[in-house]
mmCIF file of C-alpha atoms in Angstrom:
data_model
loop_
_atom_site.group_PDB
_atom_site.id
_atom_site.type_symbol
_atom_site.label_atom_id
_atom_site.label_comp_id
_atom_site.label_asym_id
_atom_site.label_seq_id
_atom_site.Cartn_x
_atom_site.Cartn_y
_atom_site.Cartn_z
ATOM 1 C CA MET A 11 -6.914 -26.268 -85.045
ATOM 2 C CA LYS A 12 -4.937 -29.299 -83.232
ATOM 3 C CA ILE A 13 -5.642 -29.325 -79.779
ATOM 4 C CA ALA A 14 -2.220 -28.755 -78.572
ATOM 5 C CA GLU A 15 -2.191 -25.488 -80.611
ATOM 6 C CA LYS A 16 -5.918 -24.855 -79.286
ATOM 7 C CA ALA A 17 -4.460 -25.354 -75.495
ATOM 8 C CA ALA A 18 -1.481 -22.801 -76.000
ATOM 9 C CA SER A 19 -3.736 -19.820 -77.920
ATOM 10 C CA ASN A 20 -5.978 -19.846 -74.335
ATOM 11 C CA PHE A 21 -2.679 -20.273 -71.995
ATOM 12 C CA ILE A 22 -3.161 -17.518 -69.288
ATOM 13 C CA PRO A 23 0.670 -16.856 -67.635
ATOM 14 C CA LYS A 24 -0.002 -17.407 -64.003
ATOM 15 C CA LEU A 25 0.546 -15.314 -61.320
ATOM 16 C CA ARG A 26 3.688 -15.845 -59.498
ATOM 17 C CA HIS A 27 5.510 -15.537 -56.433
ATOM 18 C CA HIS A 28 9.334 -14.142 -56.320
ATOM 19 C CA LYS A 29 10.301 -15.096 -52.684
ATOM 20 C CA ALA A 30 13.184 -13.195 -52.123
ATOM 21 C CA THR A 31 11.574 -9.795 -53.144
ATOM 22 C CA ARG A 32 8.724 -10.808 -51.804
ATOM 23 C CA GLN A 33 6.803 -9.454 -55.031
ATOM 24 C CA ALA A 34 4.207 -11.184 -57.708
ATOM 25 C CA TYR A 35 5.057 -11.376 -61.202
ATOM 26 C CA VAL A 36 3.900 -12.607 -64.046
ATOM 27 C CA VAL A 37 6.050 -13.312 -67.465
ATOM 28 C CA LEU A 38 4.482 -12.434 -70.280
ATOM 29 C CA ASN A 39 6.646 -13.208 -73.767
ATOM 30 C CA GLY A 40 9.348 -14.232 -71.633
ATOM 31 C CA LYS A 41 9.767 -10.821 -69.726
ATOM 32 C CA ALA A 42 8.519 -10.825 -65.594
ATOM 33 C CA PHE A 43 6.419 -8.017 -64.671
ATOM 34 C CA TYR A 44 6.209 -7.104 -61.381
ATOM 35 C CA LEU A 45 2.652 -6.505 -59.228
ATOM 36 C CA GLY A 46 3.148 -5.239 -56.006
ATOM 37 C CA HIS A 47 3.563 -7.759 -52.609
ATOM 38 C CA TYR A 48 2.210 -10.755 -53.216
ATOM 39 C CA GLY A 49 -1.006 -11.739 -51.707
ATOM 40 C CA THR A 50 -1.864 -8.576 -51.712
ATOM 41 C CA GLU A 51 -5.479 -7.053 -53.513
ATOM 42 C CA GLU A 52 -3.411 -4.144 -55.041
ATOM 43 C CA ALA A 53 -1.174 -7.778 -56.282
ATOM 44 C CA SER A 54 -3.919 -9.249 -57.807
ATOM 45 C CA GLN A 55 -5.651 -6.494 -59.929
ATOM 46 C CA ASN A 56 -2.165 -5.585 -61.382
ATOM 47 C CA TYR A 57 -2.577 -9.254 -62.201
ATOM 48 C CA HIS A 58 -5.553 -8.972 -63.898
ATOM 49 C CA ARG A 59 -4.824 -5.508 -65.904
ATOM 50 C CA THR A 60 -1.992 -6.664 -66.984
ATOM 51 C CA ILE A 61 -3.447 -9.712 -68.351
ATOM 52 C CA SER A 62 -6.105 -7.918 -69.769
ATOM 53 C CA GLU A 63 -3.691 -5.461 -71.737
ATOM 54 C CA TRP A 64 -2.081 -8.494 -72.726
ATOM 55 C CA LEU A 65 -4.481 -9.891 -74.297
ATOM 56 C CA SER A 66 -6.184 -6.763 -75.861
ATOM 57 C CA SER A 67 -2.830 -6.304 -78.121
ATOM 58 C CA GLY A 68 -2.535 -9.524 -79.540
ATOM 59 C CA LYS A 69 -0.229 -11.186 -76.171
ATOM 60 C CA GLN A 70 2.793 -8.643 -77.579
ATOM 61 C CA ALA A 71 4.222 -7.569 -74.025
ATOM 62 C CA SER A 72 5.578 -3.991 -73.781
ATOM 63 C CA THR A 73 8.785 -3.212 -73.874
ATOM 64 C CA ASN A 74 9.117 -0.122 -72.680
ATOM 65 C CA GLY A 75 12.399 -0.088 -70.818
ATOM 66 C CA THR A 76 11.484 3.319 -68.769
ATOM 67 C CA GLN A 77 8.580 1.118 -67.134
ATOM 68 C CA ILE A 78 10.613 -0.947 -65.143
ATOM 69 C CA THR A 79 9.430 -0.541 -61.135
ATOM 70 C CA VAL A 80 11.557 -0.746 -58.203
ATOM 71 C CA SER A 81 10.495 -4.292 -57.440
ATOM 72 C CA GLU A 82 11.768 -5.438 -60.870
ATOM 73 C CA LEU A 83 15.056 -3.735 -60.681
ATOM 74 C CA VAL A 84 15.598 -5.822 -57.066
ATOM 75 C CA ALA A 85 14.540 -8.549 -58.472
ATOM 76 C CA ARG A 86 16.700 -8.617 -61.657
ATOM 77 C CA PHE A 87 19.822 -6.991 -59.580
ATOM 78 C CA TRP A 88 19.372 -10.221 -57.004
ATOM 79 C CA THR A 89 20.066 -12.537 -59.718
ATOM 80 C CA TYR A 90 23.065 -11.142 -60.417
ATOM 81 C CA ASN A 91 23.756 -10.277 -56.661
ATOM 82 C CA GLN A 92 23.256 -14.357 -55.974
ATOM 83 C CA ASP A 93 26.238 -15.022 -58.799
ATOM 84 C CA TYR A 94 28.687 -12.400 -58.001
ATOM 85 C CA TYR A 95 28.943 -12.779 -54.665
ATOM 86 C CA ARG A 96 29.948 -16.164 -53.739
ATOM 87 C CA HIS A 97 33.312 -18.040 -51.873
ATOM 88 C CA SER A 98 35.936 -19.305 -53.798
ATOM 89 C CA ASP A 99 34.451 -22.338 -52.766
ATOM 90 C CA GLY A 100 30.531 -21.541 -54.559
ATOM 91 C CA THR A 101 28.990 -20.698 -51.396
ATOM 92 C CA ILE A 102 26.828 -17.655 -51.355
ATOM 93 C CA SER A 103 28.485 -14.702 -49.337
ATOM 94 C CA GLY A 104 27.364 -12.936 -46.143
ATOM 95 C CA GLU A 105 26.887 -9.997 -48.112
ATOM 96 C CA VAL A 106 23.960 -11.668 -50.234
ATOM 97 C CA ALA A 107 22.040 -10.880 -46.902
ATOM 98 C CA ASN A 108 23.160 -7.895 -46.127
ATOM 99 C CA PHE A 109 21.673 -6.597 -49.679
ATOM 100 C CA ARG A 110 18.313 -8.459 -48.744
ATOM 101 C CA TYR A 111 18.236 -6.476 -45.636
ATOM 102 C CA ALA A 112 19.029 -3.112 -46.952
ATOM 103 C CA LEU A 113 16.821 -3.398 -49.744
ATOM 104 C CA ARG A 114 14.025 -4.547 -47.908
ATOM 105 C CA PRO A 115 12.592 -1.238 -47.362
ATOM 106 C CA VAL A 116 12.986 -0.049 -50.397
ATOM 107 C CA ILE A 117 10.709 -2.366 -51.786
ATOM 108 C CA GLY A 118 8.127 -1.908 -49.056
ATOM 109 C CA LEU A 119 8.346 1.878 -49.413
ATOM 110 C CA TYR A 120 8.819 2.036 -53.062
ATOM 111 C CA GLY A 121 8.566 -0.895 -54.743
ATOM 112 C CA ASP A 122 5.766 0.000 -57.393
ATOM 113 C CA THR A 123 7.823 3.273 -58.237
ATOM 114 C CA LYS A 124 8.812 3.954 -61.494
ATOM 115 C CA ALA A 125 12.795 2.771 -61.169
ATOM 116 C CA ILE A 126 13.650 6.289 -62.886
ATOM 117 C CA ASP A 127 11.435 8.639 -60.253
ATOM 118 C CA PHE A 128 13.624 6.954 -57.890
ATOM 119 C CA GLY A 129 15.415 9.780 -56.396
ATOM 120 C CA PRO A 130 17.343 12.005 -53.736
ATOM 121 C CA ARG A 131 14.247 12.584 -51.374
ATOM 122 C CA CYS A 132 13.364 8.654 -51.701
ATOM 123 C CA LEU A 133 16.724 7.372 -50.592
ATOM 124 C CA ARG A 134 16.544 9.985 -47.456
ATOM 125 C CA THR A 135 12.963 8.139 -46.802
ATOM 126 C CA VAL A 136 14.128 4.770 -46.953
ATOM 127 C CA ARG A 137 17.348 6.437 -44.704
ATOM 128 C CA SER A 138 14.322 7.876 -42.317
ATOM 129 C CA HIS A 139 12.141 4.508 -42.097
ATOM 130 C CA MET A 140 15.329 2.511 -40.914
ATOM 131 C CA ILE A 141 16.476 5.257 -38.404
ATOM 132 C CA LYS A 142 12.608 5.043 -37.401
ATOM 133 C CA ASN A 143 13.565 1.242 -36.938
ATOM 134 C CA ASN A 144 16.658 1.846 -34.371
ATOM 135 C CA LEU A 145 19.401 0.617 -36.897
ATOM 136 C CA SER A 146 22.688 2.099 -36.111
ATOM 137 C CA ARG A 147 24.383 5.080 -38.216
ATOM 138 C CA SER A 148 27.401 2.868 -38.938
ATOM 139 C CA TYR A 149 24.596 0.049 -40.370
ATOM 140 C CA ILE A 150 22.559 2.455 -41.580
ATOM 141 C CA ASN A 151 25.273 4.072 -44.065
ATOM 142 C CA GLN A 152 26.484 0.776 -45.115
ATOM 143 C CA SER A 153 22.988 -0.100 -45.968
ATOM 144 C CA ILE A 154 22.630 2.975 -48.055
ATOM 145 C CA ALA A 155 25.583 2.485 -49.961
ATOM 146 C CA ARG A 156 24.298 -0.711 -51.111
ATOM 147 C CA VAL A 157 21.129 1.076 -52.481
ATOM 148 C CA LYS A 158 23.202 3.166 -54.135
ATOM 149 C CA MET A 159 25.730 0.343 -55.927
ATOM 150 C CA MET A 160 21.884 -1.009 -57.519
ATOM 151 C CA PHE A 161 21.209 1.541 -59.095
ATOM 152 C CA LYS A 162 24.814 1.782 -60.246
ATOM 153 C CA TRP A 163 24.643 -1.781 -61.206
ATOM 154 C CA ALA A 164 21.279 -0.758 -63.428
ATOM 155 C CA VAL A 165 23.083 1.777 -65.634
ATOM 156 C CA GLY A 166 25.630 -0.077 -66.397
ATOM 157 C CA GLU A 167 22.780 -2.627 -67.842
ATOM 158 C CA GLU A 168 21.171 0.245 -69.174
ATOM 159 C CA LEU A 169 17.901 -0.093 -67.557
ATOM 160 C CA ILE A 170 17.800 3.620 -65.868
ATOM 161 C CA PRO A 171 19.864 6.552 -67.163
ATOM 162 C CA GLY A 172 22.986 7.115 -65.587
ATOM 163 C CA SER A 173 20.993 10.493 -64.526
ATOM 164 C CA VAL A 174 19.231 8.063 -61.982
ATOM 165 C CA PHE A 175 22.464 7.106 -60.058
ATOM 166 C CA HIS A 176 24.118 10.418 -60.454
ATOM 167 C CA ALA A 177 21.233 12.166 -58.188
ATOM 168 C CA LEU A 178 21.328 9.494 -55.825
ATOM 169 C CA SER A 179 25.345 9.737 -55.464
ATOM 170 C CA ALA A 180 24.711 13.055 -53.898
ATOM 171 C CA VAL A 181 23.011 11.904 -50.937
ATOM 172 C CA SER A 182 25.687 11.969 -48.279
ATOM 173 C CA GLY A 183 26.492 9.435 -45.688
ATOM 174 C CA MET A 184 25.365 10.447 -42.429
ATOM 175 C CA ARG A 185 28.420 11.857 -39.954
ATOM 176 C CA LYS A 186 28.821 11.143 -36.248
ATOM 177 C CA GLY A 187 26.915 13.596 -34.172
ATOM 178 C CA ARG A 188 25.067 14.862 -36.933
ATOM 179 C CA CYS A 189 21.793 13.510 -37.217
ATOM 180 C CA LYS A 190 19.621 10.877 -35.254
ATOM 181 C CA ALA A 191 20.962 7.857 -35.412
ATOM 182 C CA ARG A 192 21.992 6.277 -32.862
ATOM 183 C CA GLU A 193 25.827 5.313 -32.227
ATOM 184 C CA THR A 194 27.312 1.855 -31.421
ATOM 185 C CA GLU A 195 29.695 1.077 -28.749
ATOM 186 C CA ALA A 196 33.013 0.573 -29.213
ATOM 187 C CA VAL A 197 33.454 -3.179 -29.290
ATOM 188 C CA LYS A 198 36.080 -4.450 -26.624
ATOM 189 C CA PRO A 199 38.001 -7.344 -26.103
ATOM 190 C CA VAL A 200 36.604 -9.693 -23.808
ATOM 191 C CA PRO A 201 38.276 -10.158 -20.080
ATOM 192 C CA GLN A 202 40.890 -13.282 -20.401
ATOM 193 C CA GLY A 203 39.408 -14.692 -17.252
ATOM 194 C CA HIS A 204 35.915 -14.792 -19.140
ATOM 195 C CA VAL A 205 37.397 -16.732 -21.576
ATOM 196 C CA ASN A 206 39.340 -19.134 -19.279
ATOM 197 C CA ALA A 207 35.943 -19.785 -17.245
ATOM 198 C CA ILE A 208 34.658 -21.502 -20.178
ATOM 199 C CA GLU A 209 37.225 -24.231 -20.524
ATOM 200 C CA PRO A 210 35.852 -26.405 -18.137
ATOM 201 C CA TYR A 211 32.609 -26.121 -20.385
ATOM 202 C CA VAL A 212 33.823 -27.231 -23.816
ATOM 203 C CA SER A 213 35.107 -30.188 -26.118
ATOM 204 C CA ASN A 214 39.325 -29.876 -26.236
ATOM 205 C CA GLN A 215 38.711 -28.839 -30.149
ATOM 206 C CA ILE A 216 36.460 -25.931 -29.155
ATOM 207 C CA TRP A 217 38.711 -24.929 -26.393
ATOM 208 C CA ALA A 218 41.786 -25.480 -29.106
ATOM 209 C CA ILE A 219 39.478 -23.092 -31.540
ATOM 210 C CA ILE A 220 39.353 -20.494 -28.910
ATOM 211 C CA GLN A 221 42.971 -20.254 -28.153
ATOM 212 C CA MET A 222 44.033 -20.217 -31.765
ATOM 213 C CA GLN A 223 41.783 -17.541 -32.285
ATOM 214 C CA LEU A 224 43.097 -15.343 -29.129
ATOM 215 C CA LEU A 225 46.967 -16.174 -30.374
ATOM 216 C CA THR A 226 46.327 -15.495 -34.071
ATOM 217 C CA ALA A 227 43.369 -12.678 -34.200
ATOM 218 C CA ALA A 228 42.670 -15.328 -36.923
ATOM 219 C CA ARG A 229 38.652 -15.014 -38.316
ATOM 220 C CA PRO A 230 36.566 -17.879 -36.507
ATOM 221 C CA THR A 231 35.722 -19.445 -40.564
ATOM 222 C CA GLU A 232 39.371 -19.246 -41.007
ATOM 223 C CA ILE A 233 40.399 -21.398 -37.930
ATOM 224 C CA LEU A 234 37.550 -23.707 -38.931
ATOM 225 C CA THR A 235 38.639 -24.498 -42.173
ATOM 226 C CA MET A 236 42.161 -25.197 -41.796
ATOM 227 C CA ARG A 237 43.868 -27.791 -43.595
ATOM 228 C CA PRO A 238 47.255 -29.051 -43.528
ATOM 229 C CA CYS A 239 47.732 -28.135 -46.830
ATOM 230 C CA ASP A 240 47.484 -24.623 -46.510
ATOM 231 C CA ILE A 241 50.288 -24.552 -43.574
ATOM 232 C CA ASP A 242 53.776 -23.719 -44.288
ATOM 233 C CA ARG A 243 55.785 -25.821 -41.592
ATOM 234 C CA SER A 244 59.108 -25.370 -42.932
ATOM 235 C CA GLY A 245 60.759 -22.318 -40.409
ATOM 236 C CA LYS A 246 60.205 -22.055 -36.944
ATOM 237 C CA ILE A 247 57.204 -19.675 -37.656
ATOM 238 C CA TRP A 248 54.459 -21.984 -39.483
ATOM 239 C CA ILE A 249 52.996 -19.558 -42.498
ATOM 240 C CA TYR A 250 48.897 -20.491 -42.564
ATOM 241 C CA SER A 251 47.737 -19.083 -45.596
ATOM 242 C CA PRO A 252 43.755 -19.818 -45.824
ATOM 243 C CA ALA A 253 42.171 -21.263 -48.792
ATOM 244 C CA ALA A 254 39.579 -18.516 -48.554
ATOM 245 C CA HIS A 255 39.305 -15.639 -46.634
ATOM 246 C CA LYS A 256 37.543 -12.000 -46.501
ATOM 247 C CA THR A 257 39.372 -9.993 -49.081
ATOM 248 C CA ALA A 258 40.488 -12.569 -51.867
ATOM 249 C CA HIS A 259 38.330 -11.012 -54.303
ATOM 250 C CA HIS A 260 40.584 -7.557 -53.582
ATOM 251 C CA GLY A 261 43.693 -10.153 -54.813
ATOM 252 C CA HIS A 262 45.078 -9.519 -51.523
ATOM 253 C CA ASN A 263 47.074 -12.990 -50.236
ATOM 254 C CA ARG A 264 46.372 -14.025 -46.592
ATOM 255 C CA GLN A 265 48.296 -14.971 -44.002
ATOM 256 C CA ILE A 266 48.654 -15.815 -40.563
ATOM 257 C CA TYR A 267 51.702 -16.977 -38.658
ATOM 258 C CA ILE A 268 51.514 -19.478 -35.937
ATOM 259 C CA GLY A 269 54.412 -19.567 -33.454
ATOM 260 C CA PRO A 270 55.103 -22.223 -31.101
ATOM 261 C CA ARG A 271 51.967 -21.890 -28.842
ATOM 262 C CA GLY A 272 50.241 -22.451 -31.546
ATOM 263 C CA GLN A 273 51.932 -25.165 -33.619
ATOM 264 C CA GLU A 274 51.687 -27.194 -29.803
ATOM 265 C CA ILE A 275 47.942 -26.637 -29.633
ATOM 266 C CA LEU A 276 47.547 -27.896 -33.449
ATOM 267 C CA ARG A 277 50.278 -31.000 -33.464
ATOM 268 C CA PRO A 278 47.349 -33.458 -32.234
ATOM 269 C CA TYR A 279 45.419 -32.361 -35.216
#
């Protein structure tokens, strides 16, 4: 036997770390097997057991789709998630971070559970965990909706039966006054006097940004990314069309109108 062939026959895949989900995994025959939280004794034992089973079966990995765990499902969804949720300029959207926080307790509580066994009771347990961590009702509802979205995606990828997502859909969002989750206070406008008080402490550019937000109600990113080529100055009222905005993926056009006061602020720039 040639040296290269002998080395290949003796090769044992190493334990790896999936940093996004904090899971240990090993790749066998091109397929990732997730083993639990990285650095734990459980993950180490699962690794050695998986390798032993792989060797005893002639280095053939199991292809039984029903064995996919919640951790593996999250890892696969994460690859899709980072590709899908991007701005028009290619940068990753903030929605990726939202999914990270939503899925973290799912992995912590049910990472080693088979995905097909993750039902409404599991989802309610995740929700109760969020309530105990003093998260707000609205935030929890949004997070649970994201968990459901992951399982819906998994059905479309034929990773799990449609019945799994159908069952999770039966878990309704929490209503105000009918749950133990805390409510958030309404966000009120900052008094104009408080805004004016910071003018002496900021640069002219920062003060211009603040004034433009006050006059146009534009989002901070929209003001920070404003370019001359994005502004139609042919009329008395200028029309700013941001190159990227929050609802662009819905096919919506975003137009921000700039009157005389805003125009005077922008002229020096």
